[in-house]
Amino acid sequence: MVSNVSILLILTSLFGAPAIPGAPPIPLPQVDAARAAGAEASGPPASQRTGDPDLEARVAELEARVARADESGGFLADRSWMTRFTFGGYGEIHANMAEGPSNDQIDIHRFVLYLGYAFADWLQLHSETEIEHAFVSDDDGEISIEQLHVDILCCDGFNIRAGRMLAPVGLVNQKHEPPSFNGVERPLFANVIVPSTWSLDGVGVFGRLAPEVRYQAYVVGGLDGSKFSATSGIRGGRIKERSSLNEPAFTGRVDIYPFARRAAPGQTLRLGLSGYGGGIDNGDQGVNPNVNGELFIAAADFEYSLGIVDFRGAGAIEKISG
């Protein structure tokens, strides 16, 4: 019997220049709203609106920055290239100990570094690089790029993403940081049924159709069906190097937030539906295994919080034909 103890190292560091000195950065999805606020503010000069000189000065500075942003292409125009970077990351250290004679060990399971860059308000780069088990050799450890994609932000309802991204299927894959699941290791459901971490190369769209509805939809490289097994499911079929486009796949999800438009003190609720479908005759570097078949996944998940109590759940149906 194995007992696991986990030490989690969560390392985050975010660098960014605020739009106004002393104020938090304006979130990029709110740029249009900020510009609208600036437009509404055009009227009497700031000095005529209040009797507070400090507030008047801050309002005047905001109006000037909004005007410069409109003229030069966005709020990031005032920022140097260094302050456009965002850095972050996390790590996990596990202590695995079994009852009786066993291979007790300490495992630096993973160390993940995040790097982002904002070319403009509407053009952003996101990346995540992972090192597993502290050392990489031919038969142990791993270093991989889990995410590397560019987001083109058009509006709330329609944005474009291209590159390597996390499959939007299930509960854990897109939110796989250690505090987001219970236990030391990731649940078996998130390792075998919907493998995590599962990266896909492709292009697609995402956005928010309403305050309570968000969506993602992508066309991506498919899985290698020759690597599926009865014990590890479809996990071995992930292609981590150069994905084949012989039989591409479609994947997507819709998330519903029922409390987005009405007050629910102390409560949050998210309901998710996701899916994946495509051929399985794909191999690394385009060397396809000549496996005839298709894989379909339909999944549902939810997250509900009531005060300090959280409830989470997920389920999925997989079908391999051929």
Coordinates of C-alpha atoms in Angstrom, one line a residue:
M1 CA 0.0 0.0 0.0
V2 CA 1.4 3.3 -1.0
S3 CA 1.0 6.5 1.1
N4 CA 1.8 9.8 -0.6
V5 CA 2.8 13.0 0.9
S6 CA 3.0 16.1 -1.3
I7 CA 4.9 19.3 -0.9
L8 CA 3.7 21.9 -3.4
L9 CA 5.8 24.8 -4.5
I10 CA 3.7 27.5 -6.2
L11 CA 6.0 30.1 -7.8
T12 CA 4.4 33.1 -9.5
S13 CA 5.8 36.3 -10.5
L14 CA 4.0 38.8 -12.7
F15 CA 5.7 41.9 -14.2
G16 CA 3.7 44.6 -15.8
A17 CA 3.5 48.4 -15.9
P18 CA 0.3 49.9 -14.7
A19 CA -1.6 52.1 -17.0
I20 CA -1.7 54.8 -14.4
P21 CA 1.1 55.2 -11.7
G22 CA -0.1 53.7 -8.5
A23 CA -3.1 51.9 -10.1
P24 CA -3.4 48.3 -11.1
P25 CA -3.0 47.4 -14.8
I26 CA -6.2 47.6 -16.8
P27 CA -7.2 44.1 -17.9
L28 CA -6.9 43.8 -21.7
P29 CA -10.4 42.6 -22.3
Q30 CA -11.6 45.8 -20.6
V31 CA -9.8 48.1 -23.0
D32 CA -12.9 49.0 -25.0
A33 CA -14.8 49.7 -21.8
A34 CA -12.0 52.0 -20.6
R35 CA -12.0 53.8 -23.9
A36 CA -15.8 54.2 -23.7
A37 CA -15.4 55.6 -20.2
G38 CA -12.8 58.1 -21.5
A39 CA -15.2 59.1 -24.3
E40 CA -18.0 59.7 -21.8
A41 CA -15.6 61.8 -19.8
S42 CA -15.0 64.2 -22.6
G43 CA -16.9 67.3 -21.7
P44 CA -16.0 69.8 -19.1
P45 CA -12.3 69.8 -18.3
A46 CA -11.3 67.7 -15.3
S47 CA -10.6 70.8 -13.2
Q48 CA -14.3 71.7 -13.5
R49 CA -15.7 68.4 -12.4
T50 CA -14.7 68.1 -8.7
G51 CA -13.3 70.2 -6.0
D52 CA -10.5 67.7 -5.2
P53 CA -7.2 68.7 -6.9
D54 CA -5.7 65.2 -6.6
L55 CA -8.7 63.5 -8.1
E56 CA -8.9 66.1 -10.9
A57 CA -5.2 65.4 -11.7
R58 CA -5.7 61.7 -11.8
V59 CA -8.8 62.0 -14.1
A60 CA -6.9 64.3 -16.4
E61 CA -4.0 61.9 -16.6
L62 CA -6.4 59.0 -17.4
E63 CA -8.1 61.1 -20.1
A64 CA -4.7 61.9 -21.6
R65 CA -3.6 58.2 -21.6
V66 CA -6.9 57.1 -23.2
A67 CA -6.4 59.7 -25.9
R68 CA -2.8 58.6 -26.6
A69 CA -3.9 55.0 -26.6
D70 CA -6.5 55.7 -29.3
E71 CA -4.0 57.6 -31.4
S72 CA -1.1 55.1 -31.1
G73 CA -3.0 51.7 -31.1
G74 CA -3.6 50.8 -27.5
F75 CA -2.7 51.1 -23.8
L76 CA 0.5 49.1 -24.3
A77 CA 1.9 51.9 -26.5
D78 CA 3.2 53.7 -23.4
R79 CA 5.0 50.5 -22.2
S80 CA 8.6 49.5 -22.9
W81 CA 9.3 46.1 -24.4
M82 CA 10.5 44.8 -21.0
T83 CA 7.3 45.6 -19.2
R84 CA 5.3 43.7 -21.8
F85 CA 6.6 40.4 -20.5
T86 CA 4.7 38.2 -18.0
F87 CA 6.6 35.6 -16.0
G88 CA 5.1 32.8 -13.8
G89 CA 5.3 29.2 -12.9
Y90 CA 4.7 26.4 -10.3
G91 CA 6.3 23.2 -9.1
E92 CA 5.5 20.0 -7.3
I93 CA 7.7 17.9 -5.0
H94 CA 6.2 14.5 -4.0
A95 CA 7.3 12.1 -1.2
N96 CA 6.1 8.6 -2.1
M97 CA 6.4 6.1 0.8
A98 CA 4.9 2.6 0.8
E99 CA 4.2 0.2 3.6
G100 CA 6.7 -2.6 3.8
P101 CA 9.8 -3.0 1.5
S102 CA 9.4 -0.6 -1.4
N103 CA 11.1 2.1 -3.4
D104 CA 10.4 5.1 -1.1
Q105 CA 11.4 8.2 -3.0
I106 CA 11.3 12.0 -3.2
D107 CA 10.2 13.1 -6.7
I108 CA 10.6 16.6 -8.1
H109 CA 7.6 15.7 -10.2
R110 CA 7.4 18.8 -12.3
F111 CA 8.7 22.3 -12.6
V112 CA 6.8 24.6 -15.0
L113 CA 7.8 28.0 -16.3
Y114 CA 5.3 30.4 -17.9
L115 CA 6.3 33.2 -20.3
G116 CA 4.0 35.6 -21.9
Y117 CA 4.4 38.7 -24.1
A118 CA 1.9 41.4 -25.1
F119 CA 2.8 42.7 -28.6
A120 CA -0.3 44.9 -28.4
D121 CA -3.6 45.0 -26.6
W122 CA -5.0 42.7 -29.2
L123 CA -2.0 40.4 -29.8
Q124 CA -0.6 38.2 -27.0
L125 CA 1.8 35.3 -26.8
H126 CA 1.4 32.6 -24.1
S127 CA 3.8 29.7 -23.4
E128 CA 4.4 27.0 -20.7
T129 CA 7.6 24.8 -20.6
E130 CA 7.7 21.8 -18.2
I131 CA 10.6 19.8 -16.8
E132 CA 9.6 16.5 -15.1
H133 CA 11.5 14.4 -12.6
A134 CA 14.4 16.8 -12.2
F135 CA 16.6 15.1 -14.8
V136 CA 16.2 14.2 -18.5
S137 CA 17.7 11.2 -20.1
D138 CA 16.8 8.7 -22.8
D139 CA 14.5 6.6 -20.5
D140 CA 13.6 9.0 -17.7
G141 CA 12.4 12.6 -17.2
E142 CA 11.0 14.9 -19.8
I143 CA 11.2 18.5 -21.0
S144 CA 8.4 19.7 -23.2
I145 CA 6.5 22.7 -24.4
E146 CA 3.0 22.3 -23.0
Q147 CA 1.7 25.5 -24.5
L148 CA 2.9 28.0 -27.1
H149 CA 0.2 29.9 -28.8
V150 CA -0.7 33.4 -30.0
D151 CA -4.1 35.0 -29.2
I152 CA -5.6 37.6 -31.5
L153 CA -8.2 39.4 -29.4
C154 CA -10.9 40.8 -31.6
C155 CA -13.8 41.3 -29.2
D156 CA -15.5 39.5 -26.3
G157 CA -17.4 37.2 -28.5
F158 CA -14.8 36.2 -31.1
N159 CA -11.0 35.8 -30.7
I160 CA -8.5 33.6 -32.6
R161 CA -5.9 31.2 -31.1
A162 CA -3.2 29.4 -33.0
G163 CA -0.3 27.2 -31.9
R164 CA 0.0 24.6 -29.1
M165 CA -2.8 24.7 -26.6
L166 CA -4.3 22.5 -23.9
A167 CA -7.2 20.3 -25.0
P168 CA -10.4 21.9 -23.6
V169 CA -11.8 18.6 -22.5
G170 CA -12.7 17.5 -19.0
L171 CA -12.1 19.2 -15.7
V172 CA -8.4 19.1 -14.9
N173 CA -6.5 19.5 -18.2
Q174 CA -6.9 23.2 -18.6
K175 CA -6.5 23.8 -14.9
H176 CA -4.0 21.2 -13.8
E177 CA -2.0 23.2 -11.2
P178 CA -1.6 21.3 -7.9
P179 CA -4.1 23.3 -5.8
S180 CA -6.9 22.7 -8.4
F181 CA -7.4 19.0 -7.6
N182 CA -7.6 17.0 -4.4
G183 CA -4.8 14.5 -3.7
V184 CA -1.1 14.2 -4.3
E185 CA -1.2 12.8 -7.8
R186 CA -3.7 13.8 -10.4
P187 CA -6.9 11.7 -10.4
L188 CA -7.0 8.5 -12.5
F189 CA -9.8 10.0 -14.5
A190 CA -7.4 12.9 -15.5
N191 CA -4.7 10.5 -16.4
V192 CA -6.4 7.7 -18.3
I193 CA -9.8 8.8 -19.5
V194 CA -9.0 12.4 -20.3
P195 CA -5.2 12.4 -20.0
S196 CA -3.6 15.4 -18.4
T197 CA -1.5 17.2 -19.5
W198 CA -2.9 16.9 -23.0
S199 CA -1.5 19.4 -25.5
L200 CA -2.8 19.9 -29.1
D201 CA -1.4 21.8 -32.1
G202 CA -3.9 23.7 -34.2
V203 CA -6.0 26.8 -34.6
G204 CA -9.5 27.9 -33.5
V205 CA -11.6 30.5 -31.8
F206 CA -12.8 31.4 -28.3
G207 CA -14.8 34.0 -26.6
R208 CA -17.7 35.1 -24.3
L209 CA -21.1 35.2 -26.0
A210 CA -22.8 36.5 -22.9
P211 CA -21.8 37.1 -19.2
E212 CA -22.9 33.5 -18.5
V213 CA -21.7 31.7 -21.7
R214 CA -18.1 31.1 -22.8
Y215 CA -16.9 28.8 -25.6
Q216 CA -13.8 27.4 -27.3
A217 CA -13.6 25.5 -30.6
Y218 CA -10.4 24.3 -32.4
V219 CA -9.2 22.2 -35.3
V220 CA -6.1 20.3 -34.2
G221 CA -3.7 17.5 -35.0
G222 CA -5.1 14.0 -34.0
L223 CA -3.9 11.2 -31.8
D224 CA -1.8 8.1 -32.5
G225 CA -4.2 5.2 -32.1
S226 CA -1.3 2.6 -32.2
K227 CA -0.3 3.8 -28.7
F228 CA -3.7 3.3 -27.0
S229 CA -3.8 0.5 -24.4
A230 CA -6.2 -1.2 -22.1
T231 CA -4.3 0.0 -19.0
S232 CA -3.5 3.6 -19.9
G233 CA -6.4 4.3 -22.2
I234 CA -5.6 7.0 -24.8
R235 CA -2.8 8.6 -22.8
G236 CA 0.0 7.1 -24.9
G237 CA -1.6 8.4 -28.1
R238 CA -0.6 12.0 -27.4
I239 CA 1.9 13.3 -29.8
K240 CA 4.3 15.6 -28.0
E241 CA 6.8 16.4 -30.7
R242 CA 5.6 17.0 -34.3
S243 CA 1.9 16.3 -34.6
S244 CA 0.6 14.6 -37.7
L245 CA -2.1 16.3 -39.8
N246 CA -3.1 13.1 -41.6
E247 CA -6.4 12.9 -39.7
P248 CA -7.0 16.1 -37.9
A249 CA -9.6 16.4 -35.1
F250 CA -12.1 18.8 -33.7
T251 CA -12.4 19.7 -30.1
G252 CA -14.3 22.3 -28.1
R253 CA -16.2 23.2 -25.0
V254 CA -19.0 25.5 -23.6
D255 CA -19.0 26.8 -20.1
I256 CA -22.2 28.1 -18.4
Y257 CA -22.1 30.4 -15.4
P258 CA -25.7 30.5 -14.1
F259 CA -25.0 33.1 -11.4
A260 CA -23.4 35.6 -13.8
R261 CA -26.5 37.8 -14.1
R262 CA -28.1 37.3 -10.7
A263 CA -26.9 37.7 -7.1
A264 CA -26.0 34.5 -5.3
P265 CA -24.1 35.6 -2.1
G266 CA -21.4 33.2 -1.2
Q267 CA -22.0 30.9 -4.2
T268 CA -20.3 30.3 -7.6
L269 CA -21.3 27.7 -10.2
R270 CA -19.9 26.6 -13.5
L271 CA -21.3 23.9 -15.8
G272 CA -19.2 22.6 -18.6
L273 CA -19.7 20.5 -21.7
S274 CA -16.8 19.4 -23.9
G275 CA -15.9 17.1 -26.7
Y276 CA -13.3 15.7 -29.0
G277 CA -13.6 13.8 -32.3
G278 CA -11.2 12.7 -35.0
G279 CA -9.2 10.0 -36.7
I280 CA -6.4 8.1 -35.0
D281 CA -4.1 7.4 -37.9
N282 CA -1.5 9.9 -36.9
G283 CA 2.1 9.6 -35.9
D284 CA 5.0 11.7 -34.7
Q285 CA 6.7 13.7 -37.5
G286 CA 4.0 12.6 -39.9
V287 CA 5.0 8.9 -39.8
N288 CA 1.5 7.5 -39.6
P289 CA 0.9 4.0 -38.1
N290 CA -1.8 3.0 -40.6
V291 CA -4.4 2.5 -37.9
N292 CA -8.0 2.8 -39.2
G293 CA -10.4 4.2 -36.6
E294 CA -11.9 7.2 -35.0
L295 CA -12.1 8.5 -31.4
F296 CA -15.0 10.4 -29.9
I297 CA -15.2 11.9 -26.4
A298 CA -18.1 13.6 -24.8
A299 CA -17.5 15.0 -21.3
A300 CA -19.4 17.1 -18.7
D301 CA -18.0 18.7 -15.5
F302 CA -19.1 21.2 -12.9
E303 CA -17.6 23.3 -10.1
Y304 CA -19.8 24.7 -7.3
S305 CA -18.7 26.7 -4.3
L306 CA -20.8 27.5 -1.2
G307 CA -18.8 29.6 1.2
I308 CA -15.6 27.7 2.0
V309 CA -16.9 24.4 0.7
D310 CA -16.2 23.4 -2.9
F311 CA -17.8 20.6 -4.9
R312 CA -16.4 19.4 -8.2
G313 CA -17.2 16.5 -10.5
A314 CA -16.6 15.2 -14.1
G315 CA -17.7 12.4 -16.3
A316 CA -16.9 11.3 -19.9
I317 CA -17.9 8.8 -22.5
E318 CA -15.3 7.5 -25.0
K319 CA -15.9 5.6 -28.1
I320 CA -13.2 4.1 -30.4
S321 CA -14.6 2.8 -33.7
G322 CA -12.8 0.9 -36.4

